[in-house]
Amino acid sequence: MKLVISILQLILIQADCWKIFHRGREVGGNLGAPYDVGYKATKKLAQDEWFIQRLDHFNPTDLRVWKQRYFTNDQFYKVTHNGPIFLMIGGEGTASPLWMNQGAWIDYAKRFKALCFQLEHRYYGKSHPTEDMSTKNLQYLTSQQALADLAAFIQAKNEEYGFSSNVKWIVFGGSYPGSLAAWMRLKYPHLVHGAMSASGPLLAKADFPEYYHVVEESLKTASSQCLSTVKEATAQVEIFLNHTVGYKALDSMFNLCDPIENSINNPKDISNFYVTLAENIAGIVQYNKDNRIGGNQKVANITIDTICDIMEDDDMGAPIDKLAEINRLLMNANNLKCLDYKYDKMIQELSQNSWSSNVSEGGRQWMYQTCTEFGFFQSSSQPPYIFGTDFPVEFYIQQCVDIFGEKYNSAFVDTNVQRTNTFYGALDIDVSNVVFVHGSIDPWHALGITKTREQRAPAIYIEGTAHCANMYPKSEKDLPQLKAARVEIAEHIDAWIRL
C-alpha cells in the first residue's frame, strides 16, 4: 500500500476542511484480423485488386469514380457445383487479407464450395474515394453509400463471371459490418440471399450508457470483488484529483504525458482522463479471449481474468495501484511512452484530413459516421457509474462540434440518429435469411437483436463470449456454446442455399 495509503490518509485528513465528492467513472471496435502465428510467412496472402466505384450513387449527374480495394479466394469454388458466393463486408478499419484464408466463413466456404470476396469499406484502408478526408469530402461516407458500393460490386461480379440469375450471394459482417450485412439483406434482397450479422448494433442511439452497463455485468460475472475494486479505484482517482497532494502521484502512477495539475480547471481534459481509464477496462472486456490480432498479440493476451487477477491481488497495494498496473500493461503492450489525456491534442489529431495522417486508419472517419448517423456515444449518464459521471453524452457531441463544425451539434446528431433508425428499422428490422449473433460479454449486444423473434431471422446469443467471437478461427480453448453457434450458423447457411 505504501505511498498510496500515505497519500490517501493525508487527503482524507484534509477532507475535514474540504468537501469531497466521490464519483466513479468505452470503445468501439473494429473486427480484428484473425490470429494465426506465422501465417504470413508460410502461406500466400490474397493480393490487392481494384474495383471502379462511383463516388455518389445517388446523384446521376455526378460521374466521378474511384478505386475500391477487394480480395478474392476462388480455391474452393466449383463452377459445376453451382456454389454460393460469399462476400465479407469491410468495416471501420483496413481490410485484412488474412480473412481470405482464415476464420469461420472460410470453413463454411470449404464446405459449400463457395467463391469468396472481401470488399473494403469506402474511406478506410487503401480505399480512398476523395483526395483527402476534409469534412466536405466526408459527405460521401455514409452507410447508404457503402451498401450501394456492395450492390454495384455484386452486380459487376455477376456479369463478369456470368453467374445465373439464381446464384446465391451470402454476406458476412462483424461489428459495424454486421449491421451492414443485415441492412444489405433488407435493402437489396434481390442481390443478397442471406446474411450473417455478428455483433452488429442495429439501434442507432446518441447516448449509449448501456455500453458500460454490460461492462459492469461482465466484470461482476467474473468476480464481484473485481468489480467492487474497480469502483474503489475510481473513487480513489477522484480523491487524488481533488487535492494538490495527489496530482504528482497520478502523474507518476499513470505515466501521464502532461502534468494533471495543469488540467484541473479544464473539465474536458479531466473528462478525457476518465474516459481513457474507462476504455482501458472496456476494451479488454469487449475483446475478451477473441482469437484475434489486436494492436499486437500482447493486447489480446490481456483478458478479464488478467484484470481480475490484478484487482484481487492484495499484495499489489491499493485499488488505484491496481488500476495503474492495468494501465501500465496496456501501455507496454501498445508501446506507448506515456498516457495522453489532453482534449485539445485529441481534437487536433482527429481534425487532420490527410491520408498520410495517423487518423487516416479510421479514427477521423468513424468519428464522422458516429456524429452523422449513429451516435453510439458510450457515456456515463446513467447508473451504475462504475467509472464516474464525468463523460456525459454532451462531452462526445462537443467533440463532433470541435472536429467537424458548429452544425454538428446535439440537434443535428439527434435528427440524424432518428433518420438512421427510420431508414433501417432499428430493432424492428423486417428481414428474412439473416442470423443475428451476439456474445453476452460484448457491450455492443445492448444495441442488437439477441432473442429470436421469428424463425426466418433467428438470433444466437452466446454466453461467455465477446465481440464477433464466432467469426474468428477455431481454437482449442473455444467454449462449447461457441462451437455450437458456429455449427448452427452453418445450418442456416445450408438452408438458405437450398431455398
Tab-separated table of C-alpha atoms in Angstrom:
chain	number	residue	atom	x	y	z
A	1	MET	CA	0.000	0.000	0.000
A	2	LYS	CA	3.000	2.177	0.801
A	3	LEU	CA	2.980	5.668	-0.694
A	4	VAL	CA	-0.612	5.426	-1.937
A	5	ILE	CA	-2.052	4.796	1.520
A	6	SER	CA	0.006	7.634	2.958
A	7	ILE	CA	-1.322	9.991	0.293
A	8	LEU	CA	-4.890	8.774	0.813
A	9	GLN	CA	-4.598	9.276	4.561
A	10	LEU	CA	-3.258	12.794	4.060
A	11	ILE	CA	-6.045	13.620	1.615
A	12	LEU	CA	-8.729	12.224	3.912
A	13	ILE	CA	-7.324	14.277	6.775
A	14	GLN	CA	-7.553	17.340	4.552
A	15	ALA	CA	-11.121	16.316	3.734
A	16	ASP	CA	-12.165	17.633	7.118
A	17	CYS	CA	-11.660	21.076	5.614
A	18	TRP	CA	-12.663	20.267	2.045
A	19	LYS	CA	-15.871	18.989	0.521
A	20	ILE	CA	-15.096	15.718	-1.208
A	21	PHE	CA	-17.351	14.319	-3.944
A	22	HIS	CA	-16.590	10.660	-4.654
A	23	ARG	CA	-17.552	9.966	-8.239
A	24	GLY	CA	-16.736	6.875	-10.109
A	25	ARG	CA	-16.026	6.793	-13.820
A	26	GLU	CA	-15.542	2.623	-23.906
A	27	VAL	CA	-14.637	1.528	-27.201
A	28	GLY	CA	-15.682	0.506	-30.129
A	29	GLY	CA	-14.417	-1.948	-32.055
A	30	ASN	CA	-13.011	-2.983	-35.124
A	31	LEU	CA	-13.137	-6.539	-36.251
A	32	GLY	CA	-9.515	-7.544	-35.723
A	33	ALA	CA	-7.645	-9.765	-38.135
A	34	PRO	CA	-7.817	-13.483	-37.311
A	35	TYR	CA	-4.907	-14.712	-35.253
A	36	ASP	CA	-2.575	-17.397	-36.605
A	37	VAL	CA	1.105	-17.368	-35.646
A	38	GLY	CA	3.403	-17.368	-38.662
A	39	TYR	CA	0.672	-17.387	-41.297
A	40	LYS	CA	2.105	-14.516	-43.351
A	41	ALA	CA	5.453	-16.255	-43.557
A	42	THR	CA	4.143	-19.664	-44.573
A	43	LYS	CA	1.233	-19.018	-46.920
A	44	LYS	CA	0.473	-16.685	-49.779
A	45	LEU	CA	-1.869	-13.832	-48.936
A	46	ALA	CA	-4.580	-12.603	-51.293
A	47	GLN	CA	-3.380	-9.748	-53.482
A	48	ASP	CA	-4.944	-6.303	-53.736
A	49	GLU	CA	-7.492	-5.973	-56.535
A	50	TRP	CA	-9.351	-2.837	-57.535
A	51	PHE	CA	-12.950	-2.147	-58.483
A	52	ILE	CA	-14.021	1.077	-60.221
A	53	GLN	CA	-16.720	2.527	-57.991
A	54	ARG	CA	-18.936	5.589	-58.253
A	55	LEU	CA	-18.349	8.355	-55.733
A	56	ASP	CA	-22.021	9.249	-55.337
A	57	HIS	CA	-24.513	6.514	-56.163
A	58	PHE	CA	-27.479	8.788	-55.569
A	59	ASN	CA	-26.625	11.663	-57.912
A	60	PRO	CA	-26.857	10.534	-61.548
A	61	THR	CA	-25.177	13.737	-62.724
A	62	ASP	CA	-22.052	13.068	-60.640
A	63	LEU	CA	-19.860	10.833	-62.798
A	64	ARG	CA	-16.780	10.812	-60.570
A	65	VAL	CA	-15.278	7.398	-59.826
A	66	TRP	CA	-12.557	5.938	-57.616
A	67	LYS	CA	-10.770	2.630	-56.987
A	68	GLN	CA	-12.051	0.385	-54.212
A	69	ARG	CA	-9.874	-2.421	-52.886
A	70	TYR	CA	-11.060	-6.007	-52.687
A	71	PHE	CA	-9.690	-9.523	-52.265
A	72	THR	CA	-10.620	-12.848	-53.895
A	73	ASN	CA	-10.291	-16.501	-52.889
A	74	ASP	CA	-11.504	-18.938	-55.570
A	75	GLN	CA	-9.717	-22.069	-54.376
A	76	PHE	CA	-12.875	-23.752	-53.063
A	77	TYR	CA	-15.284	-22.675	-55.793
A	78	LYS	CA	-16.665	-25.279	-58.149
A	79	VAL	CA	-18.487	-23.893	-61.175
A	80	THR	CA	-20.080	-27.274	-61.858
A	81	HIS	CA	-21.286	-27.424	-58.273
A	82	ASN	CA	-23.121	-24.105	-58.684
A	83	GLY	CA	-21.664	-22.999	-55.364
A	84	PRO	CA	-22.673	-19.846	-53.498
A	85	ILE	CA	-20.771	-16.562	-53.452
A	86	PHE	CA	-19.580	-15.341	-50.068
A	87	LEU	CA	-18.897	-11.634	-49.536
A	88	MET	CA	-17.214	-10.348	-46.408
A	89	ILE	CA	-18.108	-6.718	-45.780
A	90	GLY	CA	-15.282	-4.380	-44.803
A	91	GLY	CA	-15.810	-2.015	-41.916
A	92	GLU	CA	-14.331	0.854	-39.949
A	93	GLY	CA	-10.735	-0.163	-40.489
A	94	THR	CA	-8.287	-1.603	-43.006
A	95	ALA	CA	-9.460	-4.820	-44.666
A	96	SER	CA	-7.096	-7.699	-43.884
A	97	PRO	CA	-6.136	-10.326	-46.499
A	98	LEU	CA	-5.743	-12.786	-43.611
A	99	TRP	CA	-9.528	-13.141	-43.639
A	100	MET	CA	-9.311	-14.643	-47.138
A	101	ASN	CA	-7.723	-17.799	-45.735
A	102	GLN	CA	-8.929	-17.979	-42.151
A	103	GLY	CA	-11.992	-17.642	-39.988
A	104	ALA	CA	-15.314	-19.415	-39.677
A	105	TRP	CA	-16.533	-18.120	-43.037
A	106	ILE	CA	-13.615	-19.866	-44.762
A	107	ASP	CA	-14.615	-23.120	-43.068
A	108	TYR	CA	-18.106	-22.567	-44.465
A	109	ALA	CA	-16.647	-21.770	-47.896
A	110	LYS	CA	-14.802	-25.091	-47.940
A	111	ARG	CA	-17.963	-26.960	-47.004
A	112	PHE	CA	-20.231	-25.230	-49.507
A	113	LYS	CA	-17.586	-24.767	-52.249
A	114	ALA	CA	-18.058	-21.001	-52.245
A	115	LEU	CA	-16.281	-18.242	-54.136
A	116	CYS	CA	-15.093	-15.646	-51.599
A	117	PHE	CA	-14.714	-11.883	-51.899
A	118	GLN	CA	-13.914	-9.199	-49.334
A	119	LEU	CA	-14.731	-5.578	-50.216
A	120	GLU	CA	-13.039	-2.824	-48.239
A	121	HIS	CA	-15.304	-0.051	-46.946
A	122	ARG	CA	-15.031	3.332	-48.645
A	123	TYR	CA	-12.749	5.791	-46.834
A	124	TYR	CA	-10.949	3.054	-44.882
A	125	GLY	CA	-7.693	1.216	-45.531
A	126	LYS	CA	-6.495	1.840	-49.096
A	127	SER	CA	-9.962	2.707	-50.425
A	128	HIS	CA	-9.755	6.486	-50.860
A	129	PRO	CA	-12.693	7.975	-52.777
A	130	THR	CA	-11.501	11.579	-52.444
A	131	GLU	CA	-8.188	13.412	-52.284
A	132	ASP	CA	-8.466	13.871	-48.539
A	133	MET	CA	-10.783	13.456	-45.567
A	134	SER	CA	-11.996	17.036	-45.306
A	135	THR	CA	-15.430	17.454	-43.790
A	136	LYS	CA	-16.728	18.431	-47.233
A	137	ASN	CA	-15.406	15.211	-48.753
A	138	LEU	CA	-16.648	13.033	-45.918
A	139	GLN	CA	-20.222	13.754	-47.004
A	140	TYR	CA	-19.800	10.664	-49.221
A	141	LEU	CA	-19.010	8.495	-46.201
A	142	THR	CA	-22.379	7.017	-45.256
A	143	SER	CA	-23.757	3.551	-44.649
A	144	GLN	CA	-26.149	4.051	-47.571
A	145	GLN	CA	-23.275	4.772	-49.965
A	146	ALA	CA	-21.431	1.736	-48.553
A	147	LEU	CA	-24.428	-0.512	-49.225
A	148	ALA	CA	-24.667	0.873	-52.761
A	149	ASP	CA	-20.949	0.067	-53.196
A	150	LEU	CA	-21.694	-3.535	-52.265
A	151	ALA	CA	-24.664	-3.684	-54.640
A	152	ALA	CA	-22.606	-2.318	-57.543
A	153	PHE	CA	-19.828	-4.807	-56.775
A	154	ILE	CA	-22.239	-7.754	-56.715
A	155	GLN	CA	-23.870	-6.733	-59.988
A	156	ALA	CA	-20.485	-6.302	-61.671
A	157	LYS	CA	-19.248	-9.707	-60.489
A	158	ASN	CA	-22.460	-11.373	-61.621
A	159	GLU	CA	-21.793	-10.013	-65.100
A	160	GLU	CA	-18.037	-10.687	-65.051
A	161	TYR	CA	-18.419	-14.324	-64.012
A	162	GLY	CA	-21.610	-14.938	-65.951
A	163	PHE	CA	-23.478	-16.103	-62.865
A	164	SER	CA	-27.025	-17.317	-63.399
A	165	SER	CA	-29.941	-15.361	-62.005
A	166	ASN	CA	-30.363	-17.855	-59.172
A	167	VAL	CA	-26.807	-17.516	-57.816
A	168	LYS	CA	-26.806	-17.270	-54.014
A	169	TRP	CA	-24.808	-14.383	-52.512
A	170	ILE	CA	-24.298	-14.663	-48.746
A	171	VAL	CA	-22.817	-11.655	-46.929
A	172	PHE	CA	-20.811	-11.754	-43.710
A	173	GLY	CA	-20.042	-8.910	-41.341
A	174	GLY	CA	-18.907	-8.318	-37.786
A	175	SER	CA	-19.425	-5.198	-35.654
A	176	TYR	CA	-20.487	-2.240	-37.869
A	177	PRO	CA	-20.240	-4.541	-40.948
A	178	GLY	CA	-22.565	-6.846	-39.016
A	179	SER	CA	-25.124	-4.059	-39.193
A	180	LEU	CA	-24.321	-3.548	-42.877
A	181	ALA	CA	-24.849	-7.273	-43.538
A	182	ALA	CA	-28.376	-7.156	-42.118
A	183	TRP	CA	-29.117	-3.871	-43.878
A	184	MET	CA	-27.804	-5.281	-47.169
A	185	ARG	CA	-30.331	-8.101	-46.992
A	186	LEU	CA	-33.008	-5.543	-46.052
A	187	LYS	CA	-32.319	-3.043	-48.835
A	188	TYR	CA	-31.042	-5.343	-51.627
A	189	PRO	CA	-32.872	-8.673	-51.162
A	190	HIS	CA	-32.796	-9.277	-54.932
A	191	LEU	CA	-28.983	-9.330	-54.796
A	192	VAL	CA	-28.266	-10.866	-51.390
A	193	HIS	CA	-29.808	-14.199	-50.443
A	194	GLY	CA	-28.656	-14.402	-46.829
A	195	ALA	CA	-26.624	-12.586	-44.187
A	196	MET	CA	-24.576	-13.478	-41.120
A	197	SER	CA	-24.638	-10.441	-38.828
A	198	ALA	CA	-22.212	-10.725	-35.903
A	199	SER	CA	-22.164	-8.199	-33.054
A	200	GLY	CA	-23.954	-5.648	-35.230
A	201	PRO	CA	-25.617	-2.700	-33.459
A	202	LEU	CA	-28.963	-2.108	-35.170
A	203	LEU	CA	-30.317	0.596	-32.890
A	204	ALA	CA	-28.676	3.952	-33.505
A	205	LYS	CA	-28.524	5.860	-30.232
A	206	ALA	CA	-26.768	9.107	-29.372
A	207	ASP	CA	-26.499	8.427	-25.648
A	208	PHE	CA	-25.257	4.864	-25.113
A	209	PRO	CA	-24.690	4.346	-21.354
A	210	GLU	CA	-25.809	0.725	-21.751
A	211	TYR	CA	-22.308	0.008	-23.049
A	212	TYR	CA	-20.888	0.397	-19.557
A	213	HIS	CA	-23.833	-1.450	-18.027
A	214	VAL	CA	-22.617	-4.544	-19.904
A	215	VAL	CA	-19.008	-3.862	-18.906
A	216	GLU	CA	-20.144	-3.857	-15.279
A	217	GLU	CA	-22.143	-7.076	-15.658
A	218	SER	CA	-19.239	-8.789	-17.410
A	219	LEU	CA	-16.862	-7.880	-14.589
A	220	LYS	CA	-19.406	-8.873	-11.967
A	221	THR	CA	-19.897	-12.262	-13.643
A	222	ALA	CA	-16.161	-12.850	-13.395
A	223	SER	CA	-15.891	-11.648	-9.801
A	224	SER	CA	-17.934	-9.334	-7.612
A	225	GLN	CA	-14.751	-8.446	-5.721
A	226	CYS	CA	-13.093	-7.487	-9.006
A	227	LEU	CA	-15.940	-5.108	-9.823
A	228	SER	CA	-16.013	-3.543	-6.391
A	229	THR	CA	-12.251	-2.950	-6.513
A	230	VAL	CA	-12.591	-1.195	-9.884
A	231	LYS	CA	-15.190	1.065	-8.293
A	232	GLU	CA	-12.900	1.732	-5.336
A	233	ALA	CA	-10.036	2.563	-7.684
A	234	THR	CA	-12.204	5.082	-9.496
A	235	ALA	CA	-13.175	6.678	-6.214
A	236	GLN	CA	-9.505	6.960	-5.270
A	237	VAL	CA	-8.696	8.618	-8.599
A	238	GLU	CA	-11.398	11.136	-7.786
A	239	ILE	CA	-9.836	11.788	-4.393
A	240	PHE	CA	-6.404	12.320	-5.926
A	241	LEU	CA	-7.867	14.752	-8.462
A	242	ASN	CA	-9.437	16.865	-5.759
A	243	HIS	CA	-6.266	17.650	-3.833
A	244	THR	CA	-2.865	19.044	-4.751
A	245	VAL	CA	-1.042	16.278	-2.915
A	246	GLY	CA	-2.462	13.696	-5.320
A	247	TYR	CA	-1.573	15.369	-8.631
A	248	LYS	CA	2.059	14.291	-8.813
A	249	ALA	CA	1.128	10.796	-7.668
A	250	LEU	CA	-1.304	10.469	-10.591
A	251	ASP	CA	1.345	11.785	-12.999
A	252	SER	CA	3.733	9.079	-11.851
A	253	MET	CA	1.309	6.186	-11.363
A	254	PHE	CA	-0.338	6.542	-14.783
A	255	ASN	CA	2.749	7.924	-16.554
A	256	LEU	CA	0.850	10.951	-17.849
A	257	CYS	CA	2.303	12.879	-20.786
A	258	ASP	CA	1.305	16.206	-19.217
A	259	PRO	CA	1.024	17.100	-15.522
A	260	ILE	CA	-2.577	16.662	-14.406
A	261	GLU	CA	-2.274	19.731	-12.196
A	262	ASN	CA	-2.275	21.928	-15.305
A	263	SER	CA	-5.666	20.489	-16.317
A	264	ILE	CA	-7.530	20.542	-13.024
A	265	ASN	CA	-9.561	23.561	-14.153
A	266	ASN	CA	-10.120	22.135	-17.635
A	267	PRO	CA	-13.233	19.902	-17.495
A	268	LYS	CA	-12.598	18.494	-20.992
A	269	ASP	CA	-9.159	17.234	-20.005
A	270	ILE	CA	-10.477	15.637	-16.834
A	271	SER	CA	-13.363	14.013	-18.728
A	272	ASN	CA	-10.911	12.676	-21.265
A	273	PHE	CA	-8.718	11.287	-18.486
A	274	TYR	CA	-11.665	9.384	-17.020
A	275	VAL	CA	-12.693	8.114	-20.453
A	276	THR	CA	-9.156	6.860	-21.054
A	277	LEU	CA	-9.161	4.873	-17.826
A	278	ALA	CA	-12.660	3.541	-18.550
A	279	GLU	CA	-11.694	2.461	-22.039
A	280	ASN	CA	-8.711	0.562	-20.660
A	281	ILE	CA	-11.152	-1.773	-18.927
A	282	ALA	CA	-13.888	-1.663	-21.576
A	283	GLY	CA	-11.558	-2.577	-24.420
A	284	ILE	CA	-10.354	-5.646	-22.548
A	285	VAL	CA	-13.940	-6.694	-21.840
A	286	GLN	CA	-15.101	-6.117	-25.414
A	287	TYR	CA	-12.477	-8.385	-26.969
A	288	ASN	CA	-12.128	-10.840	-24.097
A	289	LYS	CA	-10.445	-14.034	-25.345
A	290	ASP	CA	-11.315	-13.418	-29.005
A	291	ASN	CA	-8.969	-15.378	-31.277
A	292	ARG	CA	-7.849	-12.187	-32.956
A	293	ILE	CA	-4.921	-9.871	-33.520
A	294	GLY	CA	-5.315	-6.620	-31.614
A	295	GLY	CA	-2.726	-3.874	-31.814
A	296	ASN	CA	-0.485	-6.886	-31.263
A	297	GLN	CA	-0.830	-10.239	-29.558
A	298	LYS	CA	0.268	-8.770	-26.232
A	299	VAL	CA	-3.042	-6.876	-26.132
A	300	ALA	CA	-5.107	-9.963	-26.966
A	301	ASN	CA	-3.447	-11.783	-24.070
A	302	ILE	CA	-4.821	-9.242	-21.587
A	303	THR	CA	-8.268	-10.520	-20.605
A	304	ILE	CA	-10.936	-10.085	-17.946
A	305	ASP	CA	-9.081	-12.747	-15.985
A	306	THR	CA	-5.982	-10.543	-16.140
A	307	ILE	CA	-7.927	-7.558	-14.814
A	308	CYS	CA	-9.497	-9.518	-12.002
A	309	ASP	CA	-6.279	-11.283	-11.007
A	310	ILE	CA	-4.743	-7.840	-10.529
A	311	MET	CA	-7.767	-6.372	-8.783
A	312	GLU	CA	-7.937	-9.298	-6.330
A	313	ASP	CA	-4.207	-9.359	-5.526
A	314	ASP	CA	-3.814	-7.912	-2.038
A	315	ASP	CA	-0.053	-7.677	-2.496
A	316	MET	CA	-0.414	-5.094	-5.272
A	317	GLY	CA	-1.412	-2.276	-2.968
A	318	ALA	CA	-4.447	-0.029	-3.015
A	319	PRO	CA	-7.159	-0.273	-5.709
A	320	ILE	CA	-5.717	2.733	-7.527
A	321	ASP	CA	-2.338	0.949	-7.686
A	322	LYS	CA	-4.082	-1.965	-9.372
A	323	LEU	CA	-5.817	0.307	-11.879
A	324	ALA	CA	-2.436	1.879	-12.638
A	325	GLU	CA	-0.955	-1.597	-13.205
A	326	ILE	CA	-3.641	-2.383	-15.803
A	327	ASN	CA	-2.842	0.923	-17.477
A	328	ARG	CA	0.869	0.029	-17.441
A	329	LEU	CA	0.218	-3.384	-19.031
A	330	LEU	CA	-1.764	-1.826	-21.864
A	331	MET	CA	0.770	0.945	-22.432
A	332	ASN	CA	3.585	-1.607	-22.651
A	333	ALA	CA	1.555	-3.831	-24.970
A	334	ASN	CA	0.901	-0.874	-27.256
A	335	ASN	CA	4.446	0.543	-26.952
A	336	LEU	CA	3.184	3.839	-25.528
A	337	LYS	CA	5.709	6.018	-23.717
A	338	CYS	CA	3.106	7.990	-21.791
A	339	LEU	CA	-0.657	8.357	-21.369
A	340	ASP	CA	-2.056	11.312	-23.302
A	341	TYR	CA	-5.352	12.634	-21.962
A	342	LYS	CA	-5.271	16.222	-23.295
A	343	TYR	CA	-8.542	17.070	-25.030
A	344	ASP	CA	-7.127	19.672	-27.420
A	345	LYS	CA	-4.428	17.265	-28.612
A	346	MET	CA	-7.103	14.681	-29.383
A	347	ILE	CA	-9.190	17.227	-31.289
A	348	GLN	CA	-6.168	18.422	-33.273
A	349	GLU	CA	-5.330	14.856	-34.247
A	350	LEU	CA	-8.896	13.972	-35.252
A	351	SER	CA	-9.114	17.211	-37.264
A	352	GLN	CA	-6.306	16.126	-39.598
A	353	ASN	CA	-7.665	15.272	-43.037
A	354	SER	CA	-4.637	13.961	-44.934
A	355	TRP	CA	-4.468	10.318	-45.970
A	356	SER	CA	-0.916	10.318	-44.618
A	357	SER	CA	-2.024	11.269	-41.098
A	358	ASN	CA	-2.255	8.812	-38.223
A	359	VAL	CA	-6.028	9.112	-38.001
A	360	SER	CA	-6.488	8.011	-41.629
A	361	GLU	CA	-6.503	4.411	-40.337
A	362	GLY	CA	-10.077	5.097	-39.267
A	363	GLY	CA	-10.268	7.391	-36.255
A	364	ARG	CA	-11.500	10.508	-38.045
A	365	GLN	CA	-13.773	8.591	-40.413
A	366	TRP	CA	-15.534	6.618	-37.700
A	367	MET	CA	-15.936	9.746	-35.598
A	368	TYR	CA	-17.668	11.337	-38.590
A	369	GLN	CA	-20.013	8.377	-39.015
A	370	THR	CA	-20.983	8.413	-35.363
A	371	CYS	CA	-21.614	12.165	-35.473
A	372	THR	CA	-23.700	11.980	-38.665
A	373	GLU	CA	-25.526	8.626	-38.483
A	374	PHE	CA	-25.223	6.500	-35.383
A	375	GLY	CA	-24.294	8.275	-32.159
A	376	PHE	CA	-23.035	5.269	-30.180
A	377	PHE	CA	-21.501	7.623	-27.603
A	378	GLN	CA	-20.547	5.459	-24.617
A	379	SER	CA	-21.424	7.863	-21.842
A	380	SER	CA	-21.523	7.938	-18.052
A	381	SER	CA	-25.033	9.401	-17.979
A	382	GLN	CA	-26.769	6.561	-16.097
A	383	PRO	CA	-26.040	4.345	-13.072
A	384	PRO	CA	-24.128	2.258	-12.043
A	385	TYR	CA	-21.418	4.873	-12.690
A	386	ILE	CA	-18.530	2.419	-12.255
A	387	PHE	CA	-16.278	4.958	-13.998
A	388	GLY	CA	-17.979	8.067	-12.669
A	389	THR	CA	-20.168	10.715	-14.235
A	390	ASP	CA	-17.578	12.897	-15.925
A	391	PHE	CA	-18.160	11.898	-19.536
A	392	PRO	CA	-21.845	12.518	-20.342
A	393	VAL	CA	-23.179	12.421	-23.894
A	394	GLU	CA	-22.606	16.179	-24.183
A	395	PHE	CA	-18.857	15.543	-23.901
A	396	TYR	CA	-18.960	13.479	-27.095
A	397	ILE	CA	-21.257	15.799	-29.016
A	398	GLN	CA	-18.885	18.647	-28.217
A	399	GLN	CA	-16.195	16.613	-29.966
A	400	CYS	CA	-18.412	16.481	-33.078
A	401	VAL	CA	-18.654	20.274	-32.992
A	402	ASP	CA	-14.960	20.828	-32.302
A	403	ILE	CA	-13.825	18.432	-35.050
A	404	PHE	CA	-16.357	18.974	-37.827
A	405	GLY	CA	-18.028	22.328	-37.176
A	406	GLU	CA	-20.777	24.133	-35.321
A	407	LYS	CA	-23.652	22.499	-37.213
A	408	TYR	CA	-22.745	19.061	-35.808
A	409	ASN	CA	-24.490	19.853	-32.546
A	410	SER	CA	-26.905	17.912	-30.370
A	411	ALA	CA	-29.946	18.688	-32.526
A	412	PHE	CA	-28.052	17.607	-35.659
A	413	VAL	CA	-26.911	14.341	-34.081
A	414	ASP	CA	-30.355	13.504	-32.704
A	415	THR	CA	-32.050	14.212	-36.046
A	416	ASN	CA	-29.644	12.008	-37.970
A	417	VAL	CA	-29.779	9.179	-35.446
A	418	GLN	CA	-33.561	9.161	-35.777
A	419	ARG	CA	-33.208	9.217	-39.566
A	420	THR	CA	-30.955	6.153	-39.429
A	421	ASN	CA	-33.455	4.240	-37.310
A	422	THR	CA	-36.322	5.218	-39.589
A	423	PHE	CA	-34.389	4.165	-42.703
A	424	TYR	CA	-33.286	0.740	-41.433
A	425	GLY	CA	-35.953	-0.088	-38.864
A	426	ALA	CA	-33.625	-0.301	-35.841
A	427	LEU	CA	-34.570	-3.323	-33.698
A	428	ASP	CA	-37.825	-3.707	-35.659
A	429	ILE	CA	-35.953	-4.504	-38.874
A	430	ASP	CA	-38.124	-6.674	-41.141
A	431	VAL	CA	-35.835	-9.207	-42.808
A	432	SER	CA	-35.528	-12.891	-43.603
A	433	ASN	CA	-32.500	-15.146	-44.096
A	434	VAL	CA	-30.452	-13.209	-41.554
A	435	VAL	CA	-28.856	-14.737	-38.476
A	436	PHE	CA	-28.009	-12.285	-35.694
A	437	VAL	CA	-25.116	-13.399	-33.483
A	438	HIS	CA	-24.039	-11.756	-30.233
A	439	GLY	CA	-21.879	-12.563	-27.226
A	440	SER	CA	-23.021	-11.911	-23.678
A	441	ILE	CA	-19.742	-10.221	-22.687
A	442	ASP	CA	-19.691	-7.872	-25.692
A	443	PRO	CA	-21.046	-4.437	-24.679
A	444	TRP	CA	-22.373	-3.892	-28.222
A	445	HIS	CA	-25.022	-6.572	-27.784
A	446	ALA	CA	-27.072	-3.959	-25.923
A	447	LEU	CA	-27.972	-2.382	-29.293
A	448	GLY	CA	-28.575	-5.618	-31.182
A	449	ILE	CA	-31.123	-8.411	-31.572
A	450	THR	CA	-30.302	-11.105	-29.030
A	451	LYS	CA	-33.562	-13.083	-28.975
A	452	THR	CA	-35.269	-14.807	-31.897
A	453	ARG	CA	-38.461	-13.014	-32.810
A	454	GLU	CA	-39.254	-15.062	-35.890
A	455	GLN	CA	-37.630	-18.155	-37.323
A	456	ARG	CA	-36.812	-16.532	-40.666
A	457	ALA	CA	-34.348	-14.226	-38.859
A	458	PRO	CA	-33.024	-16.144	-35.830
A	459	ALA	CA	-30.763	-14.819	-33.105
A	460	ILE	CA	-27.891	-16.691	-31.465
A	461	TYR	CA	-26.804	-15.361	-28.071
A	462	ILE	CA	-23.543	-16.943	-26.946
A	463	GLU	CA	-22.952	-16.876	-23.212
A	464	GLY	CA	-19.413	-16.069	-22.163
A	465	THR	CA	-18.139	-14.741	-25.494
A	466	ALA	CA	-17.144	-11.287	-26.669
A	467	HIS	CA	-17.142	-9.151	-29.819
A	468	CYS	CA	-17.534	-11.143	-33.081
A	469	ALA	CA	-16.177	-14.270	-31.369
A	470	ASN	CA	-17.964	-16.627	-33.782
A	471	MET	CA	-16.135	-15.161	-36.789
A	472	TYR	CA	-12.604	-15.971	-35.684
A	473	PRO	CA	-10.702	-19.198	-36.392
A	474	LYS	CA	-11.430	-22.192	-34.211
A	475	SER	CA	-9.330	-22.623	-31.093
A	476	GLU	CA	-8.927	-25.488	-28.664
A	477	LYS	CA	-9.934	-23.009	-25.962
A	478	ASP	CA	-13.331	-22.260	-27.557
A	479	LEU	CA	-16.316	-22.656	-25.256
A	480	PRO	CA	-18.792	-25.449	-26.152
A	481	GLN	CA	-21.516	-22.881	-26.784
A	482	LEU	CA	-19.256	-21.022	-29.248
A	483	LYS	CA	-18.583	-24.252	-31.128
A	484	ALA	CA	-22.318	-24.967	-31.189
A	485	ALA	CA	-23.052	-21.472	-32.514
A	486	ARG	CA	-20.702	-21.946	-35.478
A	487	VAL	CA	-22.448	-25.241	-36.293
A	488	GLU	CA	-25.862	-23.585	-36.082
A	489	ILE	CA	-24.750	-20.761	-38.393
A	490	ALA	CA	-23.586	-23.351	-40.944
A	491	GLU	CA	-27.009	-24.995	-40.771
A	492	HIS	CA	-28.710	-21.677	-41.527
A	493	ILE	CA	-26.391	-21.056	-44.488
A	494	ASP	CA	-27.125	-24.555	-45.764
A	495	ALA	CA	-30.858	-23.893	-45.549
A	496	TRP	CA	-30.549	-20.568	-47.393
A	497	ILE	CA	-28.541	-22.140	-50.194
A	498	ARG	CA	-31.153	-24.869	-50.596
A	499	LEU	CA	-34.032	-22.379	-50.922
